[in-house]
Every structure is written in C-alpha cells, then in structure tokens.
Amino acid sequence: MLKLGVLASGRGSNFQAIIDEIEKKKLQASVELLITDNPDAYAIERAKKHNIRHLYINPKESASRDDFFKKIADELKSKGVELVILAGFMRVVKKPLIDAFPNRIMNIHPALLPAFPGLHGQKQAVDYGAKISGCTVHFVDEGMDTGPVIIQAAVPVLPDDTEDTLSERILSFEHKIFPEAIRLFSEGRLEVKGRKVLIKDYPAISSNIVNPPYRA
Ligand code: GAR
C-alpha cells in the first residue's frame, strides 16, 4: 500500500478526490499525513472527517524557506511517506523537500503546462483568449511548475467563460487525473527519463481531448 503525504493550503477538493478513490478501493494507497501552511485550510476539516493525521506548520516560525521545507520533509519521512502530493499547495517547493523525495512529489496545476504557470492559471487562460486549457499533473522540480508532465486533460475555454466558470470545468478533470496519476505511480508504471514520463501499458490517447468551440 503506497503511503501518501498531502500538502494543501486551502479548500482541499483534490485532497477529497484522492480520499474518495482510496475509500472506494480504486487507489491502493493511504494518506499518512496532511500538512498545511494555513491554519484555516478547509482541507483540515476533511482530514478530521476521515481520521487522517494533520499538521499545521507556520512558515513564519521557520528561519528560512529552506528550513520550512526541511521541517516538512522530516515530518513526512517520520511517517514513512513514499509519495508527496501537492493538492492546492500555494508555495514553490524548495530543495530540502525535493532532495528528500526525488521524482516523488506530484503537483496538480490548473492549466496545460508549459502554458500559464504560477498563480491563477485559469484566469491567465481566459485573459489570454486561449481556446483550450485544462490541467496537468507533473513531478515537481525546483522551478515553478516546470517538472516532467505525467498526465494532462484538456477542456474548451468558452466565449463567455469567467475565471470561475473555467475553474469549475477544469476542476472536474483535476479530480480525475490526479488520482489516476497516483494510481499509475502506485502500480509502478511511471518511469522518468529526462523530461519525459513514460507510462507502461497505457493507451496513446490517455486523457480528454476536445475541439474548440468555433463560433462567430
Ligand atoms: C486547484 O485548482 C489546483 O489546480 C490549484 O489550486 C486549486 C486548489 O483547489 N493549484 C494551483 O494553482 C497550484 N499552483 P483544491 O484546494 O480544492 O484542491
């Protein structure tokens, strides 16, 4: 059984999607620990409801960012975590955590990377006038949303979309591809070769492909 550690800063709907897949036994994994950088994160309520250990680490109480991520790495290691899940964790991860879990940290980003990295990926897509956006699960390296891509799903950006309506459409796919990526990892089917993540025995077209809504 794959031991997960989850980092979240807010609502935690992706965290919930992972919990649900585990409880439905579609994902052979357990969440050993939730760590938040925000004492008011709703993700904490979700952890309580599902009897998952949770811990708030105040970034301001760390001497440096590296120190903050060292604390996180130590907590995760002490619980035997094998894969770290960034489920709406709104900080760029620093070296002490990356070095402790090489190619063992996954992030979900609400855009088709390398387009629209950083904050507000959905708003960036709307403002840019993109016709297709989506979400990306990737391994985390030291850059901002730059690590090797595992899976992506595409959704149309409709002419009347706002940040909120596009976010909602993308989120429903986040909840599908994040547990899916974790499942592939848990089955030992992911191999990182440079920038490429090879998936063993996987169909060539693996995610949601859409046509743009051509309309005058
Ligand atoms: C999700 O849309 C996730 O993709 C995004 O934050 C939201 C968290 O929602 N993450 C980022 O923007 C990371 N740069 P959730 O707390 O309900 O899972």
mmCIF file of C-alpha atoms and ligand atoms in Angstrom:
data_model
loop_
_atom_site.group_PDB
_atom_site.id
_atom_site.type_symbol
_atom_site.label_atom_id
_atom_site.label_comp_id
_atom_site.label_asym_id
_atom_site.label_seq_id
_atom_site.Cartn_x
_atom_site.Cartn_y
_atom_site.Cartn_z
ATOM 1 C CA MET A 1 0.000 0.000 0.000
ATOM 2 C CA LEU A 2 1.501 3.301 -1.129
ATOM 3 C CA LYS A 3 1.967 5.793 1.701
ATOM 4 C CA LEU A 4 0.987 9.335 0.739
ATOM 5 C CA GLY A 5 1.704 12.650 2.381
ATOM 6 C CA VAL A 6 -0.517 15.528 1.236
ATOM 7 C CA LEU A 7 0.326 19.235 1.320
ATOM 8 C CA ALA A 8 -2.579 21.656 0.905
ATOM 9 C CA SER A 9 -3.188 25.361 1.510
ATOM 10 C CA GLY A 10 -6.941 25.703 1.116
ATOM 11 C CA ARG A 11 -10.214 24.085 0.132
ATOM 12 C CA GLY A 12 -8.742 20.641 -0.497
ATOM 13 C CA SER A 13 -11.172 19.353 -3.114
ATOM 14 C CA ASN A 14 -8.315 17.494 -4.815
ATOM 15 C CA PHE A 15 -7.374 16.017 -1.444
ATOM 16 C CA GLN A 16 -11.010 14.899 -1.128
ATOM 17 C CA ALA A 17 -10.972 13.316 -4.604
ATOM 18 C CA ILE A 18 -7.938 11.259 -3.549
ATOM 19 C CA ILE A 19 -9.562 10.239 -0.249
ATOM 20 C CA ASP A 20 -12.686 9.166 -2.158
ATOM 21 C CA GLU A 21 -10.741 6.986 -4.592
ATOM 22 C CA ILE A 22 -8.913 5.347 -1.687
ATOM 23 C CA GLU A 23 -12.163 4.695 0.173
ATOM 24 C CA LYS A 24 -13.723 3.238 -2.980
ATOM 25 C CA LYS A 25 -10.641 0.985 -3.155
ATOM 26 C CA LYS A 26 -9.808 2.253 -6.613
ATOM 27 C CA LEU A 27 -6.499 3.529 -5.306
ATOM 28 C CA GLN A 28 -4.299 1.236 -3.235
ATOM 29 C CA ALA A 29 -2.848 3.943 -1.013
ATOM 30 C CA SER A 30 -3.191 5.546 2.386
ATOM 31 C CA VAL A 31 -2.836 9.177 3.438
ATOM 32 C CA GLU A 32 -0.413 9.118 6.348
ATOM 33 C CA LEU A 33 -0.367 12.847 6.964
ATOM 34 C CA LEU A 34 -1.850 16.142 5.761
ATOM 35 C CA ILE A 35 0.390 19.173 6.210
ATOM 36 C CA THR A 36 -0.965 22.685 5.744
ATOM 37 C CA ASP A 37 0.695 26.097 5.732
ATOM 38 C CA ASN A 38 -2.646 27.693 6.614
ATOM 39 C CA PRO A 39 -4.430 27.049 9.917
ATOM 40 C CA ASP A 40 -7.805 27.839 8.307
ATOM 41 C CA ALA A 41 -7.448 25.469 5.351
ATOM 42 C CA TYR A 42 -10.704 23.580 4.826
ATOM 43 C CA ALA A 43 -8.529 20.583 3.943
ATOM 44 C CA ILE A 44 -8.029 20.169 7.727
ATOM 45 C CA GLU A 45 -11.769 19.543 8.203
ATOM 46 C CA ARG A 46 -11.627 16.883 5.511
ATOM 47 C CA ALA A 47 -8.699 15.197 7.261
ATOM 48 C CA LYS A 48 -10.576 15.206 10.581
ATOM 49 C CA LYS A 49 -13.653 13.703 8.978
ATOM 50 C CA HIS A 50 -11.638 10.837 7.548
ATOM 51 C CA ASN A 51 -9.413 10.292 10.589
ATOM 52 C CA ILE A 52 -6.295 11.435 8.784
ATOM 53 C CA ARG A 53 -3.438 12.846 10.829
ATOM 54 C CA HIS A 54 -2.978 16.562 10.144
ATOM 55 C CA LEU A 55 -0.384 19.137 10.996
ATOM 56 C CA TYR A 56 -0.173 22.893 10.505
ATOM 57 C CA ILE A 57 3.340 24.223 10.084
ATOM 58 C CA ASN A 58 3.585 28.001 10.364
ATOM 59 C CA PRO A 59 6.003 29.232 7.687
ATOM 60 C CA LYS A 60 6.689 32.352 9.760
ATOM 61 C CA GLU A 61 8.182 30.229 12.511
ATOM 62 C CA SER A 62 10.907 28.959 10.210
ATOM 63 C CA ALA A 63 14.209 30.810 9.901
ATOM 64 C CA SER A 64 14.146 30.455 6.102
ATOM 65 C CA ARG A 65 12.143 28.852 3.305
ATOM 66 C CA ASP A 66 14.651 26.022 3.195
ATOM 67 C CA ASP A 67 14.153 25.483 6.902
ATOM 68 C CA PHE A 68 10.350 25.366 6.435
ATOM 69 C CA PHE A 69 10.676 22.700 3.746
ATOM 70 C CA LYS A 70 13.207 20.754 5.810
ATOM 71 C CA LYS A 71 10.626 20.583 8.623
ATOM 72 C CA ILE A 72 8.022 19.322 6.153
ATOM 73 C CA ALA A 73 10.430 16.712 4.748
ATOM 74 C CA ASP A 74 11.293 15.492 8.258
ATOM 75 C CA GLU A 75 7.622 15.117 9.198
ATOM 76 C CA LEU A 76 6.825 13.216 6.004
ATOM 77 C CA LYS A 77 9.845 10.929 6.389
ATOM 78 C CA SER A 78 8.959 10.222 10.016
ATOM 79 C CA LYS A 79 5.583 8.886 8.833
ATOM 80 C CA GLY A 80 7.139 6.672 6.173
ATOM 81 C CA VAL A 81 5.664 8.680 3.291
ATOM 82 C CA GLU A 82 6.658 7.405 -0.167
ATOM 83 C CA LEU A 83 4.896 9.917 -2.427
ATOM 84 C CA VAL A 84 4.157 13.569 -1.674
ATOM 85 C CA ILE A 85 1.005 15.116 -3.146
ATOM 86 C CA LEU A 86 0.685 18.876 -3.610
ATOM 87 C CA ALA A 87 -3.074 19.360 -3.616
ATOM 88 C CA GLY A 88 -3.533 23.102 -3.970
ATOM 89 C CA PHE A 89 -0.330 23.905 -2.103
ATOM 90 C CA MET A 90 0.406 27.509 -2.943
ATOM 91 C CA ARG A 91 4.169 27.659 -2.460
ATOM 92 C CA VAL A 92 7.171 26.903 -4.613
ATOM 93 C CA VAL A 93 8.812 23.839 -3.093
ATOM 94 C CA LYS A 94 12.434 24.249 -2.049
ATOM 95 C CA LYS A 95 15.427 21.953 -2.319
ATOM 96 C CA PRO A 96 15.319 20.237 1.101
ATOM 97 C CA LEU A 97 11.935 18.678 0.267
ATOM 98 C CA ILE A 98 12.802 17.925 -3.378
ATOM 99 C CA ASP A 99 16.073 16.248 -2.401
ATOM 100 C CA ALA A 100 14.264 14.151 0.211
ATOM 101 C CA PHE A 101 11.722 12.910 -2.390
ATOM 102 C CA PRO A 102 13.350 12.908 -5.849
ATOM 103 C CA ASN A 103 10.683 12.311 -8.535
ATOM 104 C CA ARG A 104 8.360 11.530 -5.670
ATOM 105 C CA ILE A 105 6.440 14.792 -5.425
ATOM 106 C CA MET A 106 3.396 15.365 -7.644
ATOM 107 C CA ASN A 107 1.596 18.638 -8.245
ATOM 108 C CA ILE A 108 -1.681 19.471 -9.962
ATOM 109 C CA HIS A 109 -1.753 22.686 -11.969
ATOM 110 C CA PRO A 110 -4.929 24.219 -13.460
ATOM 111 C CA ALA A 111 -3.582 24.817 -16.981
ATOM 112 C CA LEU A 112 -1.901 22.912 -19.787
ATOM 113 C CA LEU A 113 1.736 23.415 -18.870
ATOM 114 C CA PRO A 114 4.004 24.934 -20.015
ATOM 115 C CA ALA A 115 1.219 27.455 -20.662
ATOM 116 C CA PHE A 116 0.102 29.642 -17.778
ATOM 117 C CA PRO A 117 2.313 28.536 -14.873
ATOM 118 C CA GLY A 118 2.182 30.172 -11.454
ATOM 119 C CA LEU A 119 -0.898 31.558 -9.777
ATOM 120 C CA HIS A 120 -4.355 31.857 -11.361
ATOM 121 C CA GLY A 121 -3.702 29.566 -14.343
ATOM 122 C CA GLN A 122 -7.409 29.655 -15.199
ATOM 123 C CA LYS A 123 -7.615 33.474 -15.217
ATOM 124 C CA GLN A 124 -4.459 33.623 -17.302
ATOM 125 C CA ALA A 125 -6.093 31.344 -19.915
ATOM 126 C CA VAL A 126 -9.296 33.426 -20.022
ATOM 127 C CA ASP A 127 -7.405 36.733 -20.229
ATOM 128 C CA TYR A 128 -5.088 35.403 -22.928
ATOM 129 C CA GLY A 129 -8.014 34.316 -25.076
ATOM 130 C CA ALA A 130 -6.924 30.671 -25.215
ATOM 131 C CA LYS A 131 -9.485 28.334 -26.812
ATOM 132 C CA ILE A 132 -8.340 25.245 -24.938
ATOM 133 C CA SER A 133 -6.969 24.930 -21.451
ATOM 134 C CA GLY A 134 -7.004 22.151 -18.884
ATOM 135 C CA CYS A 135 -4.935 20.691 -16.112
ATOM 136 C CA THR A 136 -1.586 18.996 -15.660
ATOM 137 C CA VAL A 137 -0.201 16.546 -13.121
ATOM 138 C CA HIS A 138 3.578 16.745 -13.042
ATOM 139 C CA PHE A 139 6.522 15.757 -10.920
ATOM 140 C CA VAL A 140 7.951 18.674 -9.011
ATOM 141 C CA ASP A 141 11.406 20.092 -9.564
ATOM 142 C CA GLU A 142 12.898 23.332 -8.296
ATOM 143 C CA GLY A 143 11.232 25.520 -10.918
ATOM 144 C CA MET A 144 7.737 26.939 -10.837
ATOM 145 C CA ASP A 145 5.509 24.288 -12.456
ATOM 146 C CA THR A 146 8.374 23.066 -14.654
ATOM 147 C CA GLY A 147 8.783 19.390 -13.723
ATOM 148 C CA PRO A 148 8.130 16.415 -16.053
ATOM 149 C CA VAL A 149 4.483 16.085 -17.130
ATOM 150 C CA ILE A 150 2.653 12.895 -16.113
ATOM 151 C CA ILE A 151 -0.876 13.404 -17.493
ATOM 152 C CA GLN A 152 -2.966 16.257 -18.796
ATOM 153 C CA ALA A 153 -6.623 16.781 -19.609
ATOM 154 C CA ALA A 154 -7.942 19.444 -21.972
ATOM 155 C CA VAL A 155 -11.181 21.405 -21.755
ATOM 156 C CA PRO A 156 -12.592 24.114 -24.018
ATOM 157 C CA VAL A 157 -12.479 27.744 -22.991
ATOM 158 C CA LEU A 158 -15.932 29.016 -23.926
ATOM 159 C CA PRO A 159 -16.524 32.544 -25.194
ATOM 160 C CA ASP A 160 -18.455 33.626 -22.103
ATOM 161 C CA ASP A 161 -16.148 31.977 -19.587
ATOM 162 C CA THR A 162 -15.047 33.799 -16.483
ATOM 163 C CA GLU A 163 -12.246 32.660 -14.213
ATOM 164 C CA ASP A 164 -14.862 30.917 -12.067
ATOM 165 C CA THR A 165 -16.678 29.023 -14.813
ATOM 166 C CA LEU A 166 -13.447 27.836 -16.410
ATOM 167 C CA SER A 167 -12.029 26.874 -12.997
ATOM 168 C CA GLU A 168 -15.067 24.705 -12.336
ATOM 169 C CA ARG A 169 -14.778 22.939 -15.704
ATOM 170 C CA ILE A 170 -11.064 22.316 -15.177
ATOM 171 C CA LEU A 171 -11.539 21.193 -11.568
ATOM 172 C CA SER A 172 -13.801 18.306 -12.533
ATOM 173 C CA PHE A 173 -10.896 16.944 -14.612
ATOM 174 C CA GLU A 174 -8.343 17.647 -11.893
ATOM 175 C CA HIS A 175 -10.334 15.305 -9.694
ATOM 176 C CA LYS A 176 -9.997 12.575 -12.334
ATOM 177 C CA ILE A 177 -6.380 12.877 -13.446
ATOM 178 C CA PHE A 178 -4.755 13.427 -10.052
ATOM 179 C CA PRO A 179 -5.947 10.119 -8.540
ATOM 180 C CA GLU A 180 -5.172 8.496 -11.889
ATOM 181 C CA ALA A 181 -1.540 9.697 -11.815
ATOM 182 C CA ILE A 182 -1.179 8.455 -8.240
ATOM 183 C CA ARG A 183 -2.650 5.106 -9.249
ATOM 184 C CA LEU A 184 -0.116 4.789 -12.092
ATOM 185 C CA PHE A 185 2.686 5.553 -9.644
ATOM 186 C CA SER A 186 1.326 3.049 -7.122
ATOM 187 C CA GLU A 187 1.344 0.379 -9.823
ATOM 188 C CA GLY A 188 4.983 1.133 -10.639
ATOM 189 C CA ARG A 189 4.054 2.246 -14.145
ATOM 190 C CA LEU A 190 5.785 5.637 -14.257
ATOM 191 C CA GLU A 191 9.356 5.990 -15.419
ATOM 192 C CA VAL A 192 11.020 9.404 -15.630
ATOM 193 C CA LYS A 193 13.522 9.728 -18.498
ATOM 194 C CA GLY A 194 14.827 13.269 -18.584
ATOM 195 C CA ARG A 195 11.806 15.477 -19.211
ATOM 196 C CA LYS A 196 9.610 12.580 -20.290
ATOM 197 C CA VAL A 197 7.437 10.454 -18.087
ATOM 198 C CA LEU A 198 6.916 7.065 -19.729
ATOM 199 C CA ILE A 199 3.736 5.222 -18.738
ATOM 200 C CA LYS A 200 3.805 1.464 -19.085
ATOM 201 C CA ASP A 201 0.901 -0.161 -20.940
ATOM 202 C CA TYR A 202 -1.092 2.998 -21.424
ATOM 203 C CA PRO A 203 -3.250 3.959 -24.403
ATOM 204 C CA ALA A 204 -1.672 6.555 -26.695
ATOM 205 C CA ILE A 205 -4.545 8.971 -26.154
ATOM 206 C CA SER A 206 -4.910 8.959 -22.437
ATOM 207 C CA SER A 207 -6.902 11.968 -21.492
ATOM 208 C CA ASN A 208 -9.681 14.271 -22.515
ATOM 209 C CA ILE A 209 -9.161 15.701 -25.980
ATOM 210 C CA VAL A 210 -11.638 18.395 -27.013
ATOM 211 C CA ASN A 211 -12.390 20.502 -30.035
ATOM 212 C CA PRO A 212 -12.533 24.233 -29.587
ATOM 213 C CA PRO A 213 -15.986 25.807 -29.741
ATOM 214 C CA TYR A 214 -15.737 27.517 -33.147
ATOM 215 C CA ARG A 215 -18.363 30.249 -33.108
ATOM 216 C CA ALA A 216 -18.513 33.730 -34.595
HETATM 217 C C1 GAR B 1 -6.763 23.658 -7.842
HETATM 218 O O1 GAR B 1 -7.441 24.221 -8.945
HETATM 219 C C2 GAR B 1 -5.307 23.445 -8.181
HETATM 220 O O2 GAR B 1 -5.099 23.052 -9.509
HETATM 221 C C3 GAR B 1 -4.735 24.806 -7.934
HETATM 222 O O3 GAR B 1 -5.390 25.264 -6.780
HETATM 223 C C4 GAR B 1 -6.678 24.665 -6.700
HETATM 224 C C5 GAR B 1 -6.798 24.004 -5.367
HETATM 225 O O4 GAR B 1 -8.100 23.515 -5.186
HETATM 226 N N1 GAR B 1 -3.323 24.762 -7.743
HETATM 227 C C6 GAR B 1 -2.503 25.717 -8.144
HETATM 228 O O5 GAR B 1 -2.878 26.724 -8.689
HETATM 229 C C7 GAR B 1 -1.053 25.439 -7.866
HETATM 230 N N2 GAR B 1 -0.229 26.444 -8.492
HETATM 231 P P1 GAR B 1 -8.413 22.460 -4.040
HETATM 232 O O6 GAR B 1 -7.810 23.059 -2.753
HETATM 233 O O7 GAR B 1 -9.911 22.426 -3.980
HETATM 234 O O8 GAR B 1 -7.793 21.159 -4.404
#
